[in-house]
CSV table of C-alpha atoms and ligand atoms in Angstrom, one decimal:
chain,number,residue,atom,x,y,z
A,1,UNK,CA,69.9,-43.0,-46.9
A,2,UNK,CA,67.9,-42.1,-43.9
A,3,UNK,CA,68.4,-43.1,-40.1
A,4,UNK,CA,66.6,-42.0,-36.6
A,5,UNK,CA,70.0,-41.3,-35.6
A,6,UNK,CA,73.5,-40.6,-37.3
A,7,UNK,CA,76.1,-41.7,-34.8
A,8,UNK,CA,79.6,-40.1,-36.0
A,9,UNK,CA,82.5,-42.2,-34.4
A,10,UNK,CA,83.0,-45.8,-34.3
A,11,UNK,CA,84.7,-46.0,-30.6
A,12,UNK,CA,83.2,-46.9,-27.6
A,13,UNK,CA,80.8,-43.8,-27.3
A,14,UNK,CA,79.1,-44.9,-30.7
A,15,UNK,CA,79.6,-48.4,-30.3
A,16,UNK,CA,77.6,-48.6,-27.1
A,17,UNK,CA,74.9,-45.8,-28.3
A,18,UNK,CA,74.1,-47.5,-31.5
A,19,UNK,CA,74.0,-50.9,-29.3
A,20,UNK,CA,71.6,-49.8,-27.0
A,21,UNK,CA,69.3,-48.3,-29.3
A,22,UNK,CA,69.3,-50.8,-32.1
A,23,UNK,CA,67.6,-53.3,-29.0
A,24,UNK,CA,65.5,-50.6,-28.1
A,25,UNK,CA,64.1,-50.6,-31.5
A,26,UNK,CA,66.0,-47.4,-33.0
A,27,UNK,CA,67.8,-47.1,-36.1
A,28,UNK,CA,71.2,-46.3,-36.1
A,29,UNK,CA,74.1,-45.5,-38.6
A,30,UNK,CA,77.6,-45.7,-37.1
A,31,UNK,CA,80.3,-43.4,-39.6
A,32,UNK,CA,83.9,-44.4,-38.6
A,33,UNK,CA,86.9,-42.6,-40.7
A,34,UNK,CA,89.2,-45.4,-39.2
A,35,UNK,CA,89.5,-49.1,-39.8
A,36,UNK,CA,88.0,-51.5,-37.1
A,37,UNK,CA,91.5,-52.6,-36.8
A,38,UNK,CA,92.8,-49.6,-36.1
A,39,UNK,CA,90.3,-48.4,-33.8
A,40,UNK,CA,91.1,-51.7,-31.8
A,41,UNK,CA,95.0,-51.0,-32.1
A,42,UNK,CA,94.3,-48.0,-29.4
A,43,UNK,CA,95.9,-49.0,-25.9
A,44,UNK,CA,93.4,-47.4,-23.0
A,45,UNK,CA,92.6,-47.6,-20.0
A,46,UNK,CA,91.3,-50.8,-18.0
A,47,UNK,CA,88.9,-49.6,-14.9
A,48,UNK,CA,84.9,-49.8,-15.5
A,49,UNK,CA,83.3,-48.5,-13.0
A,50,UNK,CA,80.1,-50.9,-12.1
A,51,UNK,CA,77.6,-48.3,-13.3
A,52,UNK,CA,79.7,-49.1,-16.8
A,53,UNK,CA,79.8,-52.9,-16.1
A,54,UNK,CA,76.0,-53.0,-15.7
A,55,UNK,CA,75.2,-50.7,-18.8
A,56,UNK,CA,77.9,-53.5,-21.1
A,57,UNK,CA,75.9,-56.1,-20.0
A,58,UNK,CA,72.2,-54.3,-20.4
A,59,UNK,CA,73.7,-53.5,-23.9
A,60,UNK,CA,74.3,-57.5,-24.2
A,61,UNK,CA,78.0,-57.3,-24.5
A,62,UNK,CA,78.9,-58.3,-20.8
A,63,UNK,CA,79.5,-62.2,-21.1
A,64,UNK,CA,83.5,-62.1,-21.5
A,65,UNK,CA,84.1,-59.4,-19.3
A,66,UNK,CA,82.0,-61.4,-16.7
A,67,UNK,CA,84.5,-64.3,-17.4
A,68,UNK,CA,88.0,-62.7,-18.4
A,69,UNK,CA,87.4,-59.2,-16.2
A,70,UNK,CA,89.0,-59.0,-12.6
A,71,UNK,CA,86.7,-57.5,-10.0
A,72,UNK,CA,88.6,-55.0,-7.9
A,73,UNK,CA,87.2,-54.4,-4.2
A,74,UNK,CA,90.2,-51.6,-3.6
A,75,UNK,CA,93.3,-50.1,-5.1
A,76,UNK,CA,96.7,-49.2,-3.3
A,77,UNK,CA,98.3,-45.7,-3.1
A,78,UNK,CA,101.7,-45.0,-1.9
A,79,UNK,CA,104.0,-42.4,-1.1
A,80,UNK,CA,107.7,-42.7,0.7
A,81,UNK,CA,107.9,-46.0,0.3
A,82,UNK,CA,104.7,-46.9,1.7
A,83,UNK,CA,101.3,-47.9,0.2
A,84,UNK,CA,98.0,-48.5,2.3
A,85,UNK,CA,94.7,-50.1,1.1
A,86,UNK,CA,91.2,-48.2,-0.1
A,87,UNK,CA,88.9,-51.0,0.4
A,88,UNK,CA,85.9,-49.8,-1.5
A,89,UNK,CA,83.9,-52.8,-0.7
A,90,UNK,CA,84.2,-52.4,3.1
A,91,UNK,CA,84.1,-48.4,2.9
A,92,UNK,CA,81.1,-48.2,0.8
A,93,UNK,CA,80.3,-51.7,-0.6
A,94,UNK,CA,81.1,-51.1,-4.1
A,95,UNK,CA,84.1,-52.5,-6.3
A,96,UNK,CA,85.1,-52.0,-10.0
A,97,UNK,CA,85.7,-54.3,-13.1
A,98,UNK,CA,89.3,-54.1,-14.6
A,99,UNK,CA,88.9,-55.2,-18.2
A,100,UNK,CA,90.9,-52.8,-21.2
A,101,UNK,CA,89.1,-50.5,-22.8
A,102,UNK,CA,90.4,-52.5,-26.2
A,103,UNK,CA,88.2,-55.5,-24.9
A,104,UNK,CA,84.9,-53.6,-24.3
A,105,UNK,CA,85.5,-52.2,-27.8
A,106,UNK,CA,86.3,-55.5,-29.3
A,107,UNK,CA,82.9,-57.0,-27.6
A,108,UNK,CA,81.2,-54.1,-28.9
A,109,UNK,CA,82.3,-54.2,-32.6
A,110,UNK,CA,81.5,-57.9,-31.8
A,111,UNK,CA,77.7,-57.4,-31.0
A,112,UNK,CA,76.9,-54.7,-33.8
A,113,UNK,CA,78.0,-57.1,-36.4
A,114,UNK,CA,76.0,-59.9,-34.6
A,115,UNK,CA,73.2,-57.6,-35.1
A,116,UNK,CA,73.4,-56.9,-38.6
A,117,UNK,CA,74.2,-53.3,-36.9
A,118,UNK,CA,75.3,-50.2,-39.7
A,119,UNK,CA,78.9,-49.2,-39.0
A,120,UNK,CA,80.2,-47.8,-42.0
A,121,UNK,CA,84.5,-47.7,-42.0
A,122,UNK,CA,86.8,-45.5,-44.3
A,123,UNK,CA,84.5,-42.5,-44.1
A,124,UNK,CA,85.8,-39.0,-45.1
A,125,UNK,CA,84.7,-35.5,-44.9
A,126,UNK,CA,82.0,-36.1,-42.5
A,127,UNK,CA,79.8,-33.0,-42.4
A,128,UNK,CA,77.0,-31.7,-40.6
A,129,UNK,CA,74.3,-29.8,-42.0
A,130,UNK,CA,70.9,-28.2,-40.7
A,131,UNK,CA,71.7,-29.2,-37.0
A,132,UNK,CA,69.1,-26.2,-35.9
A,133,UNK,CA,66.4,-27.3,-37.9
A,134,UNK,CA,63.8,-30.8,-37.5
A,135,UNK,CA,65.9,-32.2,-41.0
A,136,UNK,CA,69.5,-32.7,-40.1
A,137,UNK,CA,71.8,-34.5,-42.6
A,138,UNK,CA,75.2,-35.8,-42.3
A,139,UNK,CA,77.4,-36.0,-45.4
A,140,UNK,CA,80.5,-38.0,-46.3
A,141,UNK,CA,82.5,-39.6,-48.6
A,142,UNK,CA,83.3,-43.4,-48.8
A,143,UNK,CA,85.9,-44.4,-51.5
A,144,UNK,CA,85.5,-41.8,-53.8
A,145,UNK,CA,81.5,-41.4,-53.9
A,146,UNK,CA,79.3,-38.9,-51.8
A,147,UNK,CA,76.6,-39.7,-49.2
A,148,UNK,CA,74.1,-38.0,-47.8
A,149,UNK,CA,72.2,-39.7,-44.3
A,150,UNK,CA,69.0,-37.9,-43.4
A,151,UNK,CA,68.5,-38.8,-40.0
A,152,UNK,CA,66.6,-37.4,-36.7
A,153,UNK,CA,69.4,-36.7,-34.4
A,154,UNK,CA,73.3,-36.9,-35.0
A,155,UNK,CA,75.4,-38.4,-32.0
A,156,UNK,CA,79.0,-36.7,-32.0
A,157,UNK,CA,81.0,-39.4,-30.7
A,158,UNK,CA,83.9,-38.7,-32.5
A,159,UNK,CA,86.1,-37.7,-30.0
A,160,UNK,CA,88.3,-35.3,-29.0
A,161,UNK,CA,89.5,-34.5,-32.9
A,162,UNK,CA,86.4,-34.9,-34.1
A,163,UNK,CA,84.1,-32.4,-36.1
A,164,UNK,CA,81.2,-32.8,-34.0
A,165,UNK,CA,82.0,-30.2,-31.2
A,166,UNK,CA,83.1,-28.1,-33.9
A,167,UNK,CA,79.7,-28.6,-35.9
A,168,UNK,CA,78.2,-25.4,-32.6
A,169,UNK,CA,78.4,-21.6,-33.8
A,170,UNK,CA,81.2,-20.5,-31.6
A,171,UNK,CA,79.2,-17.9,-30.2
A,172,UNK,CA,77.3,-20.8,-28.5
A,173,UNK,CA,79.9,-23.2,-27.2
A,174,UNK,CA,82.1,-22.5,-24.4
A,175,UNK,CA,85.6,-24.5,-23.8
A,176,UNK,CA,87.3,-25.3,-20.0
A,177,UNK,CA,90.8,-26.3,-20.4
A,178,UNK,CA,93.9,-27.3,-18.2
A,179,UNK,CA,96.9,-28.8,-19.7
A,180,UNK,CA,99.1,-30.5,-16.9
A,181,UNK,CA,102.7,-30.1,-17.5
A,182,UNK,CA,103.8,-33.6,-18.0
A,183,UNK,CA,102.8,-37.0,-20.0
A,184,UNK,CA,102.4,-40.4,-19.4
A,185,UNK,CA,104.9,-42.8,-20.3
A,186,UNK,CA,103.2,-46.1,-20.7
A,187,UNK,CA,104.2,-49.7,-21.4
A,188,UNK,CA,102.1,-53.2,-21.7
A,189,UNK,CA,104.6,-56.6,-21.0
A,190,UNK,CA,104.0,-59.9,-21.0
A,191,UNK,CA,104.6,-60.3,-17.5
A,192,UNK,CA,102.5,-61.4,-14.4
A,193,UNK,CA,101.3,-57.6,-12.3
A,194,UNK,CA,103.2,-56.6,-9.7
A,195,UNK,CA,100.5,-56.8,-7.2
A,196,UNK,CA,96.7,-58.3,-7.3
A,197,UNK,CA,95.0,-54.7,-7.6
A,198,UNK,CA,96.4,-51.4,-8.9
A,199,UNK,CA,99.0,-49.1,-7.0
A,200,UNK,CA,99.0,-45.2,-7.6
A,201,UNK,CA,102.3,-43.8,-6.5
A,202,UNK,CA,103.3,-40.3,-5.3
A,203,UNK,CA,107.4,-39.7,-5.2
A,204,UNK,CA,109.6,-36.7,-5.8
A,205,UNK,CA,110.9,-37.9,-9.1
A,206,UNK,CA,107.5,-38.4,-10.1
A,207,UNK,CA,103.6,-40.2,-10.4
A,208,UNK,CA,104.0,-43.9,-11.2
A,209,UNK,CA,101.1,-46.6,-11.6
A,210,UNK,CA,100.9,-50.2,-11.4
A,211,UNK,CA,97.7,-52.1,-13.0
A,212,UNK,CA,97.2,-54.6,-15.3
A,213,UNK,CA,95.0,-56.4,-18.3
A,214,UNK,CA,95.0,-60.1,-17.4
A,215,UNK,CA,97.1,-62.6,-14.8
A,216,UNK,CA,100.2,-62.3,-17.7
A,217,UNK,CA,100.0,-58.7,-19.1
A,218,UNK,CA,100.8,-55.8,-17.2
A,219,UNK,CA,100.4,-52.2,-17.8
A,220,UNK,CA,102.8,-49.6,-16.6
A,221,UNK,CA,103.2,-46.1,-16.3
A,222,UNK,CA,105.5,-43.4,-15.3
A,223,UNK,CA,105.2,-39.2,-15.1
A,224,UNK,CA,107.7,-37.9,-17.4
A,225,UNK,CA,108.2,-34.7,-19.0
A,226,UNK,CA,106.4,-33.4,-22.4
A,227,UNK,CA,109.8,-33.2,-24.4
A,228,UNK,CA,110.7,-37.1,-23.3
A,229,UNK,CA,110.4,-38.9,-26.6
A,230,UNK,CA,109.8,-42.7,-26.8
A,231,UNK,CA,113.1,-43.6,-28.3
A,232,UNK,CA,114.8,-41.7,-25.3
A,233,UNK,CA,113.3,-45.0,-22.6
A,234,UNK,CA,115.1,-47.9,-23.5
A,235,UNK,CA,112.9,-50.9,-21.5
A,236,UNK,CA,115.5,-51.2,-18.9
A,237,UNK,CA,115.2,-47.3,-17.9
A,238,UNK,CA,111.6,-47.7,-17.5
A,239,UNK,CA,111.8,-50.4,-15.2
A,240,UNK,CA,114.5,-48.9,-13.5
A,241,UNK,CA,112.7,-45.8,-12.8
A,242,UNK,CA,109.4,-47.5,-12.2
A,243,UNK,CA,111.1,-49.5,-8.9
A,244,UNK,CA,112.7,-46.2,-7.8
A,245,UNK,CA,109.0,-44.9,-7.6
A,246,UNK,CA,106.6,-47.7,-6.4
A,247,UNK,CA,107.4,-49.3,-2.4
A,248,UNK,CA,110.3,-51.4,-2.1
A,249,UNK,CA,108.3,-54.5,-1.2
A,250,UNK,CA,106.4,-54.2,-4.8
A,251,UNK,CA,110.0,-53.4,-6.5
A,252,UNK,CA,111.5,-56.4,-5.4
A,253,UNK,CA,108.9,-58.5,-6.5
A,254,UNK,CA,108.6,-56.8,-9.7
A,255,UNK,CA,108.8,-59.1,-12.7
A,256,UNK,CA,110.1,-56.8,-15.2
A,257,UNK,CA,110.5,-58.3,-19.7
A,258,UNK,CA,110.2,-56.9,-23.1
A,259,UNK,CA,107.5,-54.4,-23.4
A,260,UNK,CA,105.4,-55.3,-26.3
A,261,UNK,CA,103.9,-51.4,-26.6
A,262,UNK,CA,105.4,-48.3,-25.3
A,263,UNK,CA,103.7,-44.6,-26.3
A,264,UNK,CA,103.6,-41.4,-24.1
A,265,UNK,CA,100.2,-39.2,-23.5
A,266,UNK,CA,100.0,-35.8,-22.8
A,267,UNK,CA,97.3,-34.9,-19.8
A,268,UNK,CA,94.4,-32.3,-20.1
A,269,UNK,CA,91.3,-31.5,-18.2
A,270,UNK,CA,88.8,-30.4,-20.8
A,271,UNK,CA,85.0,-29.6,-21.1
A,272,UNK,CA,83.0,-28.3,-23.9
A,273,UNK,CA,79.4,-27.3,-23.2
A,274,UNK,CA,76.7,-27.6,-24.3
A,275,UNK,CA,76.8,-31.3,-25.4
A,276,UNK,CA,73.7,-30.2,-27.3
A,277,UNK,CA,73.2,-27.9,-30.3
A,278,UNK,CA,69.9,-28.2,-31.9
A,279,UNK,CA,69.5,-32.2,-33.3
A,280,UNK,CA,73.2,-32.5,-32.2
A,281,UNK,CA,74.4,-34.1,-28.8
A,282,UNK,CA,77.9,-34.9,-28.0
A,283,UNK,CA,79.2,-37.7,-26.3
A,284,UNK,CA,82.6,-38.8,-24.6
A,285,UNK,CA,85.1,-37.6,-25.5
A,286,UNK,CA,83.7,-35.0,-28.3
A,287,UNK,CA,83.0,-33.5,-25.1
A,288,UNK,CA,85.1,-33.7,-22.4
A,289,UNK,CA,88.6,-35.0,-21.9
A,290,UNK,CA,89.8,-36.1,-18.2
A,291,UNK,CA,93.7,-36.8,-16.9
A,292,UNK,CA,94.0,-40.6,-16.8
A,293,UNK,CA,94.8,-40.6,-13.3
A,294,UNK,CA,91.2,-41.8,-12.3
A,295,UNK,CA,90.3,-44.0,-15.1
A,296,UNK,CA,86.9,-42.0,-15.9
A,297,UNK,CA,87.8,-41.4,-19.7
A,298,UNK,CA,85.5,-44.3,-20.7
A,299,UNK,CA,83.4,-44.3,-17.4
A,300,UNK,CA,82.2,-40.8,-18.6
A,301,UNK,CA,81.6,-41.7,-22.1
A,302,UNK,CA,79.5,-44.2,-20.6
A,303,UNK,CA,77.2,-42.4,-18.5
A,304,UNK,CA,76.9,-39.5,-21.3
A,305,UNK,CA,75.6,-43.0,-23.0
A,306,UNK,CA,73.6,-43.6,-20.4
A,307,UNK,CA,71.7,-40.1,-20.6
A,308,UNK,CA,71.1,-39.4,-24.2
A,309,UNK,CA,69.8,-43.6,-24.8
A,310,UNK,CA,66.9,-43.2,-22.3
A,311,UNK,CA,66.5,-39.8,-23.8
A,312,UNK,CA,66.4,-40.9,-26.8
A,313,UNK,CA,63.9,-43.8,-26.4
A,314,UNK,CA,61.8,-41.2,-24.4
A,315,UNK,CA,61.6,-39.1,-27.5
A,316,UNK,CA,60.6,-41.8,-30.0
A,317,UNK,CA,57.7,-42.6,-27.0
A,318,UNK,CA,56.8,-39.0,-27.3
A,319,UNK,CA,57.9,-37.7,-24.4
A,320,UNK,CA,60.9,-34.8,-25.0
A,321,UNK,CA,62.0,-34.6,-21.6
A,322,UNK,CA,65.2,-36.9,-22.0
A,323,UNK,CA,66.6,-35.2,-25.1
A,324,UNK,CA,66.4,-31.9,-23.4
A,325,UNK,CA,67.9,-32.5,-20.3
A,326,UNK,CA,70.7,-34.2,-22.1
A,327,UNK,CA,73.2,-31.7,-21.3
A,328,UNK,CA,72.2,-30.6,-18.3
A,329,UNK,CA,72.8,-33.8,-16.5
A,330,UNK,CA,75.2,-35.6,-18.2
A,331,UNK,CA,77.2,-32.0,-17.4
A,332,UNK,CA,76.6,-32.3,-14.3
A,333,UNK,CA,78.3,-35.6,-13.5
A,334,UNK,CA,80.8,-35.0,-16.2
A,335,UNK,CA,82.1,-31.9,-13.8
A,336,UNK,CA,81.9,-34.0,-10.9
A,337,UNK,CA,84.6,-36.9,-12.5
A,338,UNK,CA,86.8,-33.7,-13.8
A,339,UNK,CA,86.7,-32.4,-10.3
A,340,UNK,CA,88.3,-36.0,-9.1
A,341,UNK,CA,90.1,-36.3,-11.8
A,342,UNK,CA,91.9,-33.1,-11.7
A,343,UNK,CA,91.9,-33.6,-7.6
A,344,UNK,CA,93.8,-36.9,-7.8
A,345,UNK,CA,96.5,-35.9,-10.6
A,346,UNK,CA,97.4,-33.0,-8.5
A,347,UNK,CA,97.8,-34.8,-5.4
A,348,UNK,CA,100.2,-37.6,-6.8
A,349,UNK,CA,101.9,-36.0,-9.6
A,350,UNK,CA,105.4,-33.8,-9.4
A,351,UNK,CA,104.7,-30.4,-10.8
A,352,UNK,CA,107.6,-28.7,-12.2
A,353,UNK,CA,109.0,-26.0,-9.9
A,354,UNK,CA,107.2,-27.4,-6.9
A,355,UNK,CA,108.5,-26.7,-3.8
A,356,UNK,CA,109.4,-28.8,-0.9
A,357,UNK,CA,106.3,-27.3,0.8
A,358,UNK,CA,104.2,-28.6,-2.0
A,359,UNK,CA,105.3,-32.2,-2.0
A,360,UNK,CA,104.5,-31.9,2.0
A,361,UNK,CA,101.2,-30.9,1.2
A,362,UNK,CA,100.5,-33.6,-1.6
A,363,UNK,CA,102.2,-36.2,1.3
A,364,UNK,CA,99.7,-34.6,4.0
A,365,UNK,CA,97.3,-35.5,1.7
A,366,UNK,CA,97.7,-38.9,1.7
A,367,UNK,CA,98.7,-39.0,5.3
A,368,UNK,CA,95.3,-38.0,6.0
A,369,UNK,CA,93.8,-40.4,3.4
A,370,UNK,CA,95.9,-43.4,5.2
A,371,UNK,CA,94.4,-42.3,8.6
A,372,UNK,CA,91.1,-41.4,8.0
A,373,UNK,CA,87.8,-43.7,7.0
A,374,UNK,CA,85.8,-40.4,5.8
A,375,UNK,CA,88.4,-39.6,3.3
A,376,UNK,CA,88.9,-43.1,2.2
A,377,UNK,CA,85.2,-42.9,1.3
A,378,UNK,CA,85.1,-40.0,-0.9
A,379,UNK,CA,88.2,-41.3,-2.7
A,380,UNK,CA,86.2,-44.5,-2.9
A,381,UNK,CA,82.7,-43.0,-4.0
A,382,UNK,CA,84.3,-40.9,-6.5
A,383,UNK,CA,86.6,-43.5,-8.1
A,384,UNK,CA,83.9,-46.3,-8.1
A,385,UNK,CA,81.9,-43.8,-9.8
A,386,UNK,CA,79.2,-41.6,-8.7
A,387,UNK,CA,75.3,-42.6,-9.1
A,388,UNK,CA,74.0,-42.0,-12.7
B,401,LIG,N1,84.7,-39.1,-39.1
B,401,LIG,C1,84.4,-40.4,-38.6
B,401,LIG,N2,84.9,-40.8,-37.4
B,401,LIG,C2,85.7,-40.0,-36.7
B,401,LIG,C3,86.0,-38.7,-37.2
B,401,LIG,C4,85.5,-38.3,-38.4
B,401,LIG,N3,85.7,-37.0,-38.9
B,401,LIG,N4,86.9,-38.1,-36.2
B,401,LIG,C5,87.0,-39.0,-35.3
B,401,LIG,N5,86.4,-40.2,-35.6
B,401,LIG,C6,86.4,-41.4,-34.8
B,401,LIG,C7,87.7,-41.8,-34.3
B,401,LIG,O1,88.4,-42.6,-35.3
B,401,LIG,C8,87.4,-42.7,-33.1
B,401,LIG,O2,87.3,-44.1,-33.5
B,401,LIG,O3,85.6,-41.2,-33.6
B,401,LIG,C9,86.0,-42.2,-32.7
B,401,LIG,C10,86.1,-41.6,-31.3
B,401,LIG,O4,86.4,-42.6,-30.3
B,401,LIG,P1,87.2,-42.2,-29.0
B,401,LIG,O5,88.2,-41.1,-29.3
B,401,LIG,O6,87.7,-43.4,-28.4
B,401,LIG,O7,86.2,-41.5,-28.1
B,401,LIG,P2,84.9,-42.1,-27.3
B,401,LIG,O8,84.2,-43.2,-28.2
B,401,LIG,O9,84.2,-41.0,-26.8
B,401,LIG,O10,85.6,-43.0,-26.1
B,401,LIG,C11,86.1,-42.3,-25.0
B,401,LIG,O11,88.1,-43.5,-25.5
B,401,LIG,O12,89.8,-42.2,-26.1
B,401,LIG,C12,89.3,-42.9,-25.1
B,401,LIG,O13,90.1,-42.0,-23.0
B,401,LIG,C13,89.1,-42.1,-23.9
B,401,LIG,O14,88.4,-43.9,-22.6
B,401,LIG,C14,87.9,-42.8,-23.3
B,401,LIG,C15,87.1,-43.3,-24.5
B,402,LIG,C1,95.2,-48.8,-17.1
B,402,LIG,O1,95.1,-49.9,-16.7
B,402,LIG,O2,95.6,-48.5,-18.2
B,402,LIG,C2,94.8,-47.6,-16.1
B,402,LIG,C3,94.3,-48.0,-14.9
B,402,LIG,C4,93.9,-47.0,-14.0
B,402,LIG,C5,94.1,-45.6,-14.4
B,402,LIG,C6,94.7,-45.3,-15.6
B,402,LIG,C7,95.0,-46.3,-16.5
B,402,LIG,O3,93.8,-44.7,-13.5
């Protein structure tokens, strides 16, 4: 079989790659080791920035997250009891799009099989061969029998796990790493959302957020430690120690019911560069893993998107320029979105053994936040997203 490009993964980094270039005219084969169902089982995140929105709907797969999608023009933080507004449409006239990360997936499975698109489920043993040479091939299995894609490029989308990243001579690729001391416990319920946008709270026992999926399904989460196991939050602890965390006036009003998922996620900071070896780019999170804290795990995956499809198209115009600044600049924003990332978990989160200083500091923090329009703006530029 041959391909311009081999797109390994079949999440939302390949999905909206191999979108975007089948209407541009550019072949594409998606490999995904999972089952469409399973890859749509996945809870995420919910927050598109608008440079995402506008890319889902360039990619034609914007029509029911224009209709079912809730456009944010701010987000709440609190700490002591207390929560003030960052109005991102007065500070800087921008707003976000909450619609889960499931539902951009399910949209884009949606359109590729509208399009006749290649996505090819129940691979194994994806390889990569002759990435440093004009001929790379990819190679897997698919039910017992071999196959070999020669192709022009290969996009690693294949996440964190993947083998893409691992594909670069290790004398070539350099790894950045923070693992944060704590996980994520989170839940979805069948219950209307506490408030009408989302609400990030700093306490001493701990982060907690509020957000949500549509007007009757919240999602929750709270900081707990790395050893908690699921089994160990029974649904009335969680709500219990979600009211302890978030203002009074949202606890009380706090419809609380059976959680229909509950997991717990570990937090890293994480960048690999470079996102390009040879005919190899990586993309999303083959690349780069952020905390959850500012919603950019998608975001980012999108603009890395954003980068190597206008490269690409370049290229097969005859024009190299796109392809080889691939790295370069989606790096550069990618560091920008771990900086904010990394920024906003530290300010809200407990960090075991901190001292009573440190909570003052992360509480001065927001203090200053509350009081001052220049801050709210940063927060606000960064969390909207930055320019592509
Ligand atoms: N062969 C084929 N497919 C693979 C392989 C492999 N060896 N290894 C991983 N995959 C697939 C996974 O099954 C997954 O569906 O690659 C896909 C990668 O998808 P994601 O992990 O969702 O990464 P990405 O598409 O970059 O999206 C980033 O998803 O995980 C969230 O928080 C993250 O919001 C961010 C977004
Ligand atoms: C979510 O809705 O799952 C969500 C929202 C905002 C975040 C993280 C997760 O920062």
């Amino acid at each position: 079989m041959r391909t311009q490009v081999c797109i390994i993964g079949g999440g939302p980094s390949g999905l909206l790659l191999s979108q975007l270039l089948h209407r541009a005219g550019i072949d594409t084969v998606v490999l995904e080791r999972q089952s469409q169902d399973y890859v749509l089982a996945r809870v995420r995140a919910g927050v598109l920035e608008w440079g995402t929105v506008e890319m889902l709907n360039e990619a034609g797969v914007g029509a029911r997250m224009e209709k079912e999608g809730f456009v944010h023009t701010g987000t709440y933080l609190a700490a002591r009891n207390k929560g003030f507004r960052i109005d991102f449409d007065q500070l800087i006239g921008k707003k976000v799009m909450v619609y889960g990360q499931t539902e951009v997936t399910r949209d884009l499975y949606a359109a590729r099989a509208s399009m006749d698109g290649v996505v090819i489920h129940g691979t194994e043993g994806v390889a990569l061969h002759a990435l440093d040479t004009d001929a790379p091939f990819v190679t897997f299995t698919k039910d017992g029998t071999e196959h070999r894609i020669d192709c022009d490029y290969v996009a690693g989308c294949d996440g964190f796990h993947g083998p893409s990243r691992k594909a670069i001579p290790a004398n070539v690729l350099k790894e950045y790493e923070r693992v944060y001391p704590f996980g994520w416990l989170g839940v979805l319920s069948h219950t209307p959302p506490v408030s009408h946008e989302l609400i990030y709270a700093n306490h001493e026992r701990g982060f907690a957020l509020c957000s949500m999926r549509n007007a009757n399904l919240s999602r929750y989460y709270v900081q707990c430690p790395l050893t908690d196991k699921v089994e160990d939050w029974s649904d009335s602890a969680f709500w219990d120690e979600l009211k302890r965390r978030i203002p009074e006036d949202a606890a009380e009003t706090l419809v609380t019911g059976p959680t229909i998922e509950k997991s717990i996620a570990p937090l890293r900071s994480f960048v690999a560069e470079p996102m390009r070896w040879g005919r190899l780019f990586l993309v999303g999170d083959a690349a780069h893993i952020v905390p959850p804290t500012g919603a950019k795990g998608l975001n980012l995956a999108a603009s890395d998107v954003h980068y190597l499809y206008h490269g690409l198209v370049q290229f097969y115009q005859g024009d190299d320029e796109g392809v080889t600044k691939y790295s370069e600049k989606a790096l550069a924003r990618v560091w920008k979105s771990e900086r904010f990332s990394w920024s906003l978990t530290t300010m809200l989160h407990r960090f075991p053994n901190q001292s009573a200083f440190d909570q003052r500091m992360q509480e001065a923090d927001l203090d200053y936040l509350e009081s001052s329009d220049a801050a709210k703006k940063v927060l606000a530029e960064n969390y909207v997203g930055l320019p592509f």
